[in-house]
């Protein structure tokens, strides 16, 4: 831990009855980081966020937010952050602009400043055209954008986001990330959970991988993928009907299990196997199997996730 740590989680545990939802988890988040909490369903991510945001008391351990203890200085700790996923606080009978105005006024802004902050956020979230409609007319994605906009009214220095992009279309997800990144560029810190590993690899500075309430790994996306090590062979057959034959050839040559997804086959290569992959190309050629992709790649965050977590079952 150092002076730049804005979130410090030390030896946190939480049980629900006999179920250990979080077990002795420790990590810290530095100012200006985008920190991703990843893990399979039921891993304990939401429980951790609820404890960090003072909604739930840990059984043991300590959480400091900007130095304030969430248990003994809850009020001060709460003033340090904003959290999304509280759409319940948004009034459905009001327009997007009116909702933003209310939150801006509640955060202490005067009327002109509140008005300009509302306009700024409506623009950032591409809600200008619908700004003066009541929320009944809003799609799910528009509501989520407004939810994030509302949580940004007070320009929070720490922002907690529980699955901010789940279920959003690619354009809306890109918009969300743009706003998150521009917030971080002004010195804010973001802690988020996401189920999209690609997103985490692309945008998070560091990732903590949680499974069964335990911390399995922590580091930059590169550090985590290096930990898994090795190389992956990824190939794509041009015609779906040659998939089975390609799988048979690949499995005969490679020791590790071949994963199949649509027209793509992936297999991890053991030490020394990389050199043998050229011979594979010849076998595919002889079998008349056309390939549209053939690549030897470093592991992805998906591979890290699959190797380091077991999930519920
Ligand atoms: N209020 C509660 N009462 C009882 N058990 C709970 C409660 N909240 C969470 N749990 C249990 O604690 C464990 C962790 O749940 P949590 O919601 O934190 O996981 P998660 O990683 O956020 O999962 P998901 O990705 O599915 O949202 C699960 O086994 C869950 O069933």
Short mmCIF file of N, CA and C and ligand atoms in Angstrom, two decimals, residues 16 19 21 40-47 50 163 195, ligand 1:
data_model
loop_
_atom_site.label_atom_id
_atom_site.label_comp_id
_atom_site.label_asym_id
_atom_site.label_seq_id
_atom_site.Cartn_x
_atom_site.Cartn_y
_atom_site.Cartn_z
N UNK A 16 -22.69 -15.43 4.35
CA UNK A 16 -24.15 -15.39 4.42
C UNK A 16 -24.55 -16.75 4.95
N UNK A 19 -22.47 -19.85 3.96
CA UNK A 19 -21.83 -19.59 2.67
C UNK A 19 -20.79 -18.47 2.79
N UNK A 21 -19.09 -15.89 1.19
CA UNK A 21 -19.20 -15.15 -0.07
C UNK A 21 -17.89 -14.46 -0.42
N UNK A 40 -16.38 -15.48 -12.12
CA UNK A 40 -17.61 -16.12 -12.60
C UNK A 40 -18.82 -15.70 -11.75
N UNK A 41 -20.00 -16.06 -12.19
CA UNK A 41 -21.22 -15.75 -11.43
C UNK A 41 -21.08 -16.29 -10.01
N UNK A 42 -21.49 -15.46 -9.07
CA UNK A 42 -21.46 -15.90 -7.67
C UNK A 42 -20.09 -15.84 -7.02
N UNK A 43 -19.12 -15.23 -7.71
CA UNK A 43 -17.74 -15.19 -7.19
C UNK A 43 -17.61 -14.32 -5.94
N UNK A 44 -18.48 -13.30 -5.83
CA UNK A 44 -18.41 -12.41 -4.68
C UNK A 44 -18.13 -10.95 -5.06
N UNK A 45 -18.22 -10.66 -6.35
CA UNK A 45 -17.90 -9.30 -6.83
C UNK A 45 -18.87 -8.26 -6.28
N UNK A 46 -20.17 -8.55 -6.42
CA UNK A 46 -21.17 -7.58 -5.94
C UNK A 46 -21.08 -7.41 -4.43
N UNK A 47 -20.86 -8.53 -3.73
CA UNK A 47 -20.72 -8.46 -2.27
C UNK A 47 -19.55 -7.54 -1.91
N UNK A 50 -20.57 -3.98 -2.53
CA UNK A 50 -21.53 -3.51 -1.50
C UNK A 50 -20.80 -3.19 -0.20
N UNK A 163 -21.02 -3.91 -13.26
CA UNK A 163 -21.39 -4.32 -14.62
C UNK A 163 -21.99 -3.19 -15.43
N UNK A 195 -18.36 -8.64 -17.12
CA UNK A 195 -18.31 -10.03 -17.56
C UNK A 195 -17.62 -10.11 -18.91
N1 LIG B 1 -27.95 -11.15 0.54
C1 LIG B 1 -27.46 -12.39 0.38
N2 LIG B 1 -27.91 -13.42 1.11
C2 LIG B 1 -27.42 -14.66 0.96
N3 LIG B 1 -26.45 -14.99 0.09
C3 LIG B 1 -25.97 -14.02 -0.69
C4 LIG B 1 -26.44 -12.66 -0.59
N4 LIG B 1 -25.76 -11.91 -1.50
C5 LIG B 1 -24.91 -12.74 -2.12
N5 LIG B 1 -25.02 -14.02 -1.65
C6 LIG B 1 -24.20 -15.18 -2.06
O1 LIG B 1 -22.85 -14.80 -1.98
C7 LIG B 1 -22.12 -15.32 -3.09
C8 LIG B 1 -21.48 -14.16 -3.86
O2 LIG B 1 -22.50 -13.43 -4.52
P1 LIG B 1 -22.23 -12.10 -5.36
O3 LIG B 1 -23.55 -11.55 -5.76
O4 LIG B 1 -21.32 -11.23 -4.59
O5 LIG B 1 -21.45 -12.68 -6.62
P2 LIG B 1 -21.08 -11.96 -7.99
O6 LIG B 1 -19.65 -12.27 -8.21
O7 LIG B 1 -21.46 -10.54 -7.95
O8 LIG B 1 -21.97 -12.76 -9.02
P3 LIG B 1 -22.70 -12.30 -10.41
O9 LIG B 1 -21.61 -12.21 -11.43
O10 LIG B 1 -23.59 -13.46 -10.65
O11 LIG B 1 -23.40 -11.02 -10.13
C9 LIG B 1 -23.09 -16.13 -3.89
O12 LIG B 1 -22.96 -17.50 -3.49
C10 LIG B 1 -24.45 -15.58 -3.51
O13 LIG B 1 -25.43 -16.56 -3.60
#
